[in-house]
Coordinates of C-alpha atoms in Angstrom, one line a residue:
M1 CA 56.9 132.1 93.5
F2 CA 58.3 133.7 90.1
G3 CA 60.2 136.5 92.1
E4 CA 61.7 134.1 94.6
S5 CA 62.9 132.0 91.7
I6 CA 64.8 135.1 90.2
G7 CA 66.0 136.1 93.6
L8 CA 67.4 132.4 94.2
S9 CA 68.8 132.3 90.5
Y10 CA 70.4 135.5 91.0
Q11 CA 72.4 134.7 94.4
Q12 CA 73.4 131.2 92.8
D13 CA 74.9 133.1 90.0
R14 CA 76.8 135.5 92.4
I15 CA 78.1 132.7 94.3
R16 CA 79.2 130.6 91.3
K17 CA 81.0 133.8 90.3
Y18 CA 82.9 134.1 93.6
F19 CA 83.8 130.3 93.9
T20 CA 87.5 129.7 94.0
Y21 CA 88.8 127.7 91.4
F22 CA 92.8 127.2 92.1
W23 CA 93.9 126.4 88.6
T24 CA 91.5 128.4 86.6
G25 CA 90.3 131.3 88.7
P26 CA 91.8 134.5 88.2
G27 CA 95.1 135.0 90.3
V28 CA 97.7 137.7 90.5
D29 CA 96.9 140.4 88.1
E30 CA 93.9 138.4 86.9
I31 CA 96.0 135.7 85.3
P32 CA 94.9 132.1 86.0
L33 CA 97.8 129.4 87.0
V34 CA 96.8 127.2 84.1
G35 CA 95.9 128.3 80.6
V36 CA 93.6 126.9 77.8
D37 CA 96.6 124.9 76.2
G38 CA 97.9 123.4 79.2
E39 CA 100.8 125.0 81.8
A40 CA 100.8 128.8 82.0
W41 CA 103.2 129.0 84.9
E42 CA 106.2 131.4 84.5
W43 CA 108.7 132.7 86.9
R44 CA 109.5 136.2 86.7
R45 CA 112.9 135.6 87.5
Q46 CA 115.4 132.8 87.6
L47 CA 115.3 131.0 91.1
W48 CA 117.8 130.9 93.4
A49 CA 119.4 127.4 94.3
W50 CA 117.6 127.4 97.5
E51 CA 114.4 128.4 95.9
E52 CA 114.9 125.7 93.5
E53 CA 115.3 123.1 96.3
M54 CA 112.1 124.3 98.1
L55 CA 110.1 124.0 94.6
R56 CA 111.6 120.2 94.2
E57 CA 110.0 119.5 97.6
C58 CA 106.8 121.0 96.8
Q59 CA 106.6 118.8 93.5
T60 CA 107.6 115.8 95.7
L61 CA 104.4 116.6 97.7
L62 CA 102.1 116.6 94.5
L63 CA 103.5 113.4 93.3
N64 CA 100.7 111.2 94.8
L65 CA 97.9 113.6 94.2
S66 CA 95.2 113.0 91.8
L67 CA 93.3 116.0 90.5
Q68 CA 89.8 115.3 89.3
A69 CA 88.5 117.2 86.4
Q70 CA 84.7 117.1 87.4
S71 CA 85.4 118.2 91.0
S72 CA 85.5 121.8 92.3
D73 CA 88.4 123.2 94.2
R74 CA 87.8 123.9 97.7
W75 CA 89.7 125.0 100.9
Q76 CA 90.4 122.3 103.3
W77 CA 91.8 122.6 106.8
Q78 CA 93.6 119.2 107.2
P79 CA 93.6 118.9 111.0
D80 CA 89.7 119.1 110.8
P81 CA 88.4 118.4 107.4
V82 CA 84.8 118.2 108.6
K83 CA 84.1 121.3 110.7
G84 CA 87.1 123.2 109.0
Y85 CA 89.3 125.9 110.3
T86 CA 88.5 127.5 113.6
V87 CA 90.3 129.6 116.1
R88 CA 89.7 127.3 118.7
G89 CA 90.7 124.3 116.4
A90 CA 94.1 125.9 115.4
Y91 CA 94.9 127.0 119.4
Q92 CA 94.4 123.5 120.5
L93 CA 96.4 122.3 117.9
L94 CA 99.3 124.6 118.9
T95 CA 98.9 123.8 122.6
S96 CA 98.5 120.2 122.2
Q97 CA 102.0 119.7 120.7
D98 CA 105.2 119.4 122.7
A99 CA 106.2 122.8 123.8
T100 CA 109.9 123.6 122.5
I101 CA 111.6 126.6 124.1
M102 CA 112.9 128.2 120.9
D103 CA 113.6 131.8 122.0
D104 CA 117.5 131.6 122.4
A105 CA 117.7 129.5 119.3
D106 CA 115.6 131.9 117.4
K107 CA 118.0 134.8 118.3
L108 CA 120.8 133.0 116.8
I109 CA 119.0 131.7 113.7
W110 CA 117.9 135.0 112.6
H111 CA 121.0 136.9 113.2
S112 CA 121.9 139.6 110.7
Q113 CA 125.2 138.0 109.6
V114 CA 123.7 134.6 108.7
P115 CA 122.2 134.3 105.1
L116 CA 118.5 134.1 104.9
K117 CA 118.7 130.7 103.1
V118 CA 120.8 129.3 106.1
S119 CA 118.4 130.7 108.7
I120 CA 115.5 129.0 107.0
F121 CA 117.4 126.0 106.8
A122 CA 118.1 125.8 110.5
W123 CA 114.7 126.9 111.4
R124 CA 113.3 123.9 109.8
L125 CA 115.9 121.8 111.3
L126 CA 115.1 122.6 114.8
R127 CA 111.5 121.9 114.0
D128 CA 112.3 118.7 112.2
R129 CA 110.6 120.1 109.1
L130 CA 113.4 119.1 106.7
P131 CA 112.1 116.5 103.9
T132 CA 114.1 113.5 105.3
K133 CA 112.8 110.4 104.3
T134 CA 111.1 109.6 107.7
N135 CA 109.1 112.7 107.4
L136 CA 108.2 111.7 104.1
V137 CA 107.0 108.5 105.0
T138 CA 104.9 109.8 107.9
R139 CA 103.3 112.2 105.3
G140 CA 102.6 109.4 103.2
I141 CA 104.8 110.7 100.3
L142 CA 107.2 107.5 100.3
S143 CA 106.2 104.0 101.0
P144 CA 107.5 102.8 104.4
A145 CA 110.2 100.5 102.9
A146 CA 111.9 103.8 101.7
H147 CA 112.9 105.1 104.9
F148 CA 116.6 104.1 104.9
C149 CA 119.3 106.5 104.8
V150 CA 120.6 107.8 101.4
T151 CA 124.2 106.7 102.3
G152 CA 123.0 103.0 102.1
C153 CA 124.0 102.5 106.2
G154 CA 120.9 100.7 106.7
E155 CA 119.5 103.2 109.3
A156 CA 116.4 105.4 109.2
E157 CA 116.8 108.8 107.6
S158 CA 115.7 111.1 110.2
A159 CA 117.2 114.6 110.7
H160 CA 119.0 113.4 114.0
H161 CA 120.7 110.5 112.0
L162 CA 121.7 112.7 109.2
F163 CA 123.2 115.4 111.4
I164 CA 124.3 113.5 114.2
S165 CA 124.7 110.0 114.3
C166 CA 125.3 109.0 110.5
N167 CA 128.9 107.4 110.0
T168 CA 129.1 109.4 106.7
F169 CA 127.6 112.9 107.3
G170 CA 127.9 112.9 111.2
S171 CA 131.7 112.4 111.0
L172 CA 132.0 115.6 109.1
W173 CA 131.7 117.7 112.2
T174 CA 135.0 116.6 113.6
S175 CA 136.7 118.0 110.4
V176 CA 134.6 121.1 110.7
C177 CA 135.7 121.3 114.3
L178 CA 139.2 121.5 113.6
W179 CA 138.8 124.0 110.5
I180 CA 137.3 126.7 112.8
G181 CA 139.6 125.7 115.7
I182 CA 137.4 124.4 118.8
T183 CA 137.8 121.1 120.5
P184 CA 134.6 118.8 119.4
V185 CA 132.3 117.9 122.0
H186 CA 130.1 115.5 120.3
S187 CA 126.2 116.2 121.1
T188 CA 123.3 114.1 121.5
S189 CA 120.7 116.3 120.2
I190 CA 120.2 118.5 117.2
R191 CA 119.6 121.6 119.5
D192 CA 122.6 121.1 121.8
H193 CA 124.5 120.5 118.5
F194 CA 123.4 123.9 117.0
F195 CA 124.2 125.9 120.2
Q196 CA 127.6 124.1 120.2
F197 CA 128.3 125.7 117.0
T198 CA 126.9 129.2 117.7
C199 CA 127.5 129.8 121.2
S200 CA 131.1 128.5 121.7
A201 CA 133.9 131.0 122.9
G202 CA 136.3 132.1 120.0
G203 CA 137.3 135.0 118.0
S204 CA 135.0 137.2 115.8
R205 CA 136.0 135.0 112.7
A206 CA 135.2 131.8 114.2
R207 CA 132.0 133.0 115.2
R208 CA 131.0 134.1 111.7
V209 CA 132.2 130.9 110.3
R210 CA 130.3 128.9 112.9
N211 CA 127.0 131.0 112.3
S212 CA 127.5 130.3 108.6
V213 CA 127.8 126.7 109.1

């Protein structure tokens, strides 16, 4: 019994040492995310504008979170909190969603002449992953009453509304078409709209401008 007690104590001690603590556990260079006196996170360089936007989005996701000081941190697979992550579960999650053919669009998004921040934005837009108010309401970050467009038009702020049907922002595309010298054909979907501005015929300068837009 004495030997078994020592062995059990040793195993528990080893497990305790390797348990993951998100904030206080050692991270990169053995430095925890939080110090004894409070915040210890410091960026090694000044953030780019698009990185600051992503940071604000992350901060928005944390607004409704309440950290429990007496509870240990743990990893959790949100699609199945009970069983956790499994390859089978991830496969079922991916295959159960509506399949969207993105091969042609991906070739245009990740073009060498397109800035990386523009490519990331377009990639998120085509997959409806931008922090629009409708998406934030769906994630529980905003209340259902706060889903209206920022322009005050009274419509729900979805990606389709902002980029296609909004009277304020949607009307800008006519001016863009005139600027780059093409005849506007108003599309009814974001994906068709994307292809219109990247696959239209025109000179090399016009194509570069459209890819940047």
